Short mmCIF file of C-alpha atoms in Angstrom, two decimals:
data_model
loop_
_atom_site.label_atom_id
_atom_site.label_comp_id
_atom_site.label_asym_id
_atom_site.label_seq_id
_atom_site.Cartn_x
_atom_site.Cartn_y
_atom_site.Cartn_z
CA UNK A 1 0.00 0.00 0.00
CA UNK A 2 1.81 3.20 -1.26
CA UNK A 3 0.13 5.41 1.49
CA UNK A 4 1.51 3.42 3.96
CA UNK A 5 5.16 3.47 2.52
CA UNK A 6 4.97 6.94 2.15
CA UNK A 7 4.26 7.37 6.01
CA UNK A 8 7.02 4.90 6.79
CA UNK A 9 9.90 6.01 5.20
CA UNK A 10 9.83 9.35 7.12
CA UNK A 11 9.05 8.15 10.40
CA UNK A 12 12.28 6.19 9.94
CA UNK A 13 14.41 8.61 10.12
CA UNK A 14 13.10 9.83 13.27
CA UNK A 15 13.81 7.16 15.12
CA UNK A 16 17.65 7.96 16.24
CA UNK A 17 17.68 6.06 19.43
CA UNK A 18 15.44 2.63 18.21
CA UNK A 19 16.55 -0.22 19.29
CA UNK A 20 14.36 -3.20 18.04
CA UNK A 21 12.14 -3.58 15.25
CA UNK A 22 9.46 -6.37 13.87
CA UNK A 23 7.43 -5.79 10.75
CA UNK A 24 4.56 -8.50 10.36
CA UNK A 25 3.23 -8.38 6.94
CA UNK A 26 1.48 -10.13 4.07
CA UNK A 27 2.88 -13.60 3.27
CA UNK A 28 5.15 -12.78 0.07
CA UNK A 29 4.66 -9.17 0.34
CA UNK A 30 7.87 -7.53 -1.00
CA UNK A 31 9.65 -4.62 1.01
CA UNK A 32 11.91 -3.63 -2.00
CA UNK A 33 10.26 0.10 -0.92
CA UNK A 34 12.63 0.26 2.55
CA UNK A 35 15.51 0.21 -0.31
CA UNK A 36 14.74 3.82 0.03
CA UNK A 37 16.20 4.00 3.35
CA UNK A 38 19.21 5.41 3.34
CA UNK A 39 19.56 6.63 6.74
CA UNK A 40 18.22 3.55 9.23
CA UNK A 41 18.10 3.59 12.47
CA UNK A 42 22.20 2.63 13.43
CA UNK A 43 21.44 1.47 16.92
CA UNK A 44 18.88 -0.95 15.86
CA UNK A 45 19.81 -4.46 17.32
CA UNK A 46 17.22 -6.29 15.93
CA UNK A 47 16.00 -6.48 12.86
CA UNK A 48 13.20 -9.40 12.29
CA UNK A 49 10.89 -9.35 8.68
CA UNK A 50 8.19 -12.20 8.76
CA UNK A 51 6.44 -13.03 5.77
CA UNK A 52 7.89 -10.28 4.01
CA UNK A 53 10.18 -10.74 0.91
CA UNK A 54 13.49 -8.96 -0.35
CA UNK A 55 14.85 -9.35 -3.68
CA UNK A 56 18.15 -9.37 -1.93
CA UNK A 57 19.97 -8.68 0.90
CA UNK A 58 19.48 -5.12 1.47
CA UNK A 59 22.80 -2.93 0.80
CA UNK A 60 21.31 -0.15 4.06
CA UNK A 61 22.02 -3.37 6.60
CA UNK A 62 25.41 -2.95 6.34
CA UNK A 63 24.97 0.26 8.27
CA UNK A 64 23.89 -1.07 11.04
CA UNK A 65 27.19 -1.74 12.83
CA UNK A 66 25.03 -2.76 16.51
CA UNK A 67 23.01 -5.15 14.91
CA UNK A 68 22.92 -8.33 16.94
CA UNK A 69 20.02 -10.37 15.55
CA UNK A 70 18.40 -10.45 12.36
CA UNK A 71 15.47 -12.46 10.24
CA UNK A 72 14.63 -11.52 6.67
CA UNK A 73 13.72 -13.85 3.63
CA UNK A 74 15.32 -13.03 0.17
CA UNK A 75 14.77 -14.33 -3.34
CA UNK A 76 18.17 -14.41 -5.04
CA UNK A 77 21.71 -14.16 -3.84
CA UNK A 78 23.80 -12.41 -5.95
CA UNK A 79 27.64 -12.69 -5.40
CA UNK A 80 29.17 -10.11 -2.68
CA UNK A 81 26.27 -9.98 -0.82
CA UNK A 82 26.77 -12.30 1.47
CA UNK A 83 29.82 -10.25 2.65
CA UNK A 84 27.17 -7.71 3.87
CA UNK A 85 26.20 -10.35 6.36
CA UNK A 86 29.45 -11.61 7.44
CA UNK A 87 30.72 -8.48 7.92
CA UNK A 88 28.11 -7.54 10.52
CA UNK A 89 30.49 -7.29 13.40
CA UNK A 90 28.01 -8.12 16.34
CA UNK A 91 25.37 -10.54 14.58
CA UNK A 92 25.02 -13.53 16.74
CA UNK A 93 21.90 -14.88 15.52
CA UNK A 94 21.04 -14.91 11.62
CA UNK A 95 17.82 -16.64 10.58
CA UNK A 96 17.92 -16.25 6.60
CA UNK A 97 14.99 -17.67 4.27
CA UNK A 98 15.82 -18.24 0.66
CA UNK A 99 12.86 -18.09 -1.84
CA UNK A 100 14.94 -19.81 -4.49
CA UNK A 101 16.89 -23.01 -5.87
CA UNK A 102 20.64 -22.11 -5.43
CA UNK A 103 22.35 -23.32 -9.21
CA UNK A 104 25.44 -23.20 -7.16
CA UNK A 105 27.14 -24.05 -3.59
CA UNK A 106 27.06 -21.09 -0.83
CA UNK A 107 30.32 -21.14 0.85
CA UNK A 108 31.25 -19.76 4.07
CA UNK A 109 34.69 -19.54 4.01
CA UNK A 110 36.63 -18.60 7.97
CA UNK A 111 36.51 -14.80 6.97
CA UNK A 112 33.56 -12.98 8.94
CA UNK A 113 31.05 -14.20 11.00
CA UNK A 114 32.99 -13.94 14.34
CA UNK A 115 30.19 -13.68 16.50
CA UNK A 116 27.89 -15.89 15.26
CA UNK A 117 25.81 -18.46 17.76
CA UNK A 118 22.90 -19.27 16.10
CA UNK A 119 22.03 -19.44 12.31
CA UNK A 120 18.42 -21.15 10.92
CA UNK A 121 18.49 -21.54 7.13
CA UNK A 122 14.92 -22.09 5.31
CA UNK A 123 15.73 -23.46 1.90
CA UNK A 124 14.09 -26.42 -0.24
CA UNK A 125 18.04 -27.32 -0.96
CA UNK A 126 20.16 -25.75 1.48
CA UNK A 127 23.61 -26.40 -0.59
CA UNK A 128 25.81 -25.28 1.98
CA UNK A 129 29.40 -25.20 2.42
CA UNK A 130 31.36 -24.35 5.73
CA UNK A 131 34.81 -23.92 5.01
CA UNK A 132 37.88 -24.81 7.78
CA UNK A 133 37.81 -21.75 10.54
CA UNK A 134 34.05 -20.36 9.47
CA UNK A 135 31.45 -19.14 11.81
CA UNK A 136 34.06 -20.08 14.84
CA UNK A 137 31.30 -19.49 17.70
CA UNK A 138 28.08 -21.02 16.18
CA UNK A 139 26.58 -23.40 18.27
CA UNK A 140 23.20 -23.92 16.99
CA UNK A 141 22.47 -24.60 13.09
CA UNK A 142 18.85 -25.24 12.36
CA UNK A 143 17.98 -26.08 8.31
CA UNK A 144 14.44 -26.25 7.69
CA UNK A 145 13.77 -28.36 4.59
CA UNK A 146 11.00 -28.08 2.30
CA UNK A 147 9.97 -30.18 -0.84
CA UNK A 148 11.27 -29.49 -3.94
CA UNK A 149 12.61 -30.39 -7.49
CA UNK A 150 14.91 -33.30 -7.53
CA UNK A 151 18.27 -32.41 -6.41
CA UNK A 152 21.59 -33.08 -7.92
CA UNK A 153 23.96 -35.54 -6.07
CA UNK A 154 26.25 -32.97 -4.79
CA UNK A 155 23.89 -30.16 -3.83
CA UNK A 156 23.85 -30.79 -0.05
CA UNK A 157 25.15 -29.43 3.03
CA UNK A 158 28.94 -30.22 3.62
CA UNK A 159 31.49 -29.22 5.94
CA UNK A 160 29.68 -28.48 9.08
CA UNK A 161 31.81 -31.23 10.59
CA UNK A 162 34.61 -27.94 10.36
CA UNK A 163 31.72 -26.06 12.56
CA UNK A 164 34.22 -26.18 15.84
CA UNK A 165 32.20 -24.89 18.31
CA UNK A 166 28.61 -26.68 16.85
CA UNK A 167 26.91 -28.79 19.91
CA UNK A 168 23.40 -28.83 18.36
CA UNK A 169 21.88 -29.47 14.65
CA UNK A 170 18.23 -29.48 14.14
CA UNK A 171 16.78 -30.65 10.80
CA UNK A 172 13.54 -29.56 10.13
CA UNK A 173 10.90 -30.58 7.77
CA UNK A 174 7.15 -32.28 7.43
CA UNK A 175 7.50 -35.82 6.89
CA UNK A 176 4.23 -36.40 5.84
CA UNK A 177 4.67 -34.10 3.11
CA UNK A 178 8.75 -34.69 2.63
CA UNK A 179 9.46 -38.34 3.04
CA UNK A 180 9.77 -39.11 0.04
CA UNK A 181 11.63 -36.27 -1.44
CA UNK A 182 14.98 -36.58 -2.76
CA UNK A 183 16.42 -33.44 -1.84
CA UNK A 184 15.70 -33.89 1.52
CA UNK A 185 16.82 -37.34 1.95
CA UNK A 186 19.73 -36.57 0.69
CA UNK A 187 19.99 -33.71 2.92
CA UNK A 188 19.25 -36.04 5.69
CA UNK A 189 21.81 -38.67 4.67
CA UNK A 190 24.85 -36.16 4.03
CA UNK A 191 24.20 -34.01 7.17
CA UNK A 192 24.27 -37.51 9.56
CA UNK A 193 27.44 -38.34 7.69
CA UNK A 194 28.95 -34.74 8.76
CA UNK A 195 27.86 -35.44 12.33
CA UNK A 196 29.85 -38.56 12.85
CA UNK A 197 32.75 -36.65 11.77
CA UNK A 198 32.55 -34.01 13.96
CA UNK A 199 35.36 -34.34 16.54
CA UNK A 200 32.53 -33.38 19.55
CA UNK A 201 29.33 -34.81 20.31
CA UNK A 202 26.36 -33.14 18.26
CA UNK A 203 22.87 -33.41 19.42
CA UNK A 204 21.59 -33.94 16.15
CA UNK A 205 17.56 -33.03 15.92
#
């Protein structure tokens, strides 16, 4: 609704000291119109966007140097801007929805990250990569699985056995509706094969 963007983007910067903020919208709706903010809030340590959709990872986050939490669903990935999340220097918990098919691995290499506890990746095939040294404090990684299109061989979740400081992986999907879908059975599979290599005990969910 264009009257109601046109209120918002004003009242945002107004609001100097803010501290936490969660916008509840339509399922899908997209909220390409706060790419108009180019001043947000900088104290602002929470950032959470249910239902809502970017196209991608908004370039004004990277301003917000306190940010300690945040929750926003996107529907491509284009290359650099996952640095904008990694080089968030106090996120410690990321939950990150992804409204498409990645065509190719998303690697998180030991660079960035550095305060990271908890990360929760929605993706019908989360093909994830954790390179040696990444996300060095994460404890908790939650992927919740969806069905989709049959997925290739190697598009699944490797590495997190080089997650050092991981003590809990939760796997979450409908298995009414997923038990017989590829991607996540493969998902399944490769992820229980990273937990046995993981050099501590993983309370695997």
């Amino acid at each position: 609704d264009e009257a109601y963007q046109d209120a918002w983007l004003p009242s945002v910067k107004k609001w100097r000291r803010l501290e936490s903020l969660t916008i509840h919208c339509e399922l899908g709706s997209s909220m390409e119109f706060l790419g108009s903010t180019s001043d947000p809030p900088k104290k602002l340590q929470k950032l959470k966007v249910t239902s809502g959709r970017f196209v991608s990872v908004p370039q004004w986050i990277k301003r917000l140097e306190h940010l300690s939490f945040l929750q926003l669903t996107i529907c491509k990935l284009a290359a650099g801007e996952l640095k904008i999340l990694r080089d968030l220097p106090k996120l410690k918990g990321l939950v990150l929805g992804l409204e498409f098919i990645p065509r190719e691995e998303i690697v998180f290499e030991s660079e960035g990250f550095n305060e990271l506890m908890e990360f929760s990746m929605e993706c019908p095939v989360p093909w994830l990569t954790f390179r040696q040294g990444a996300m060095p404090k994460l404890e908790c990684l939650q992927l919740k699985l969806c069905s989709g299109p049959e997925a290739r061989q190697e598009s699944v979740p490797s590495g997190t056995c080089n997650l050092q400081s991981t003590t809990e992986l939760a796997l979450c999907y409908n298995q009414k509706w997923c038990n017989n879908c590829s991607s996540v059975k493969m998902t399944v599979e490769a992820v229980k094969k990273e937990v046995g290599k993981h050099l501590n005990p993983i309370d695997l969910i």
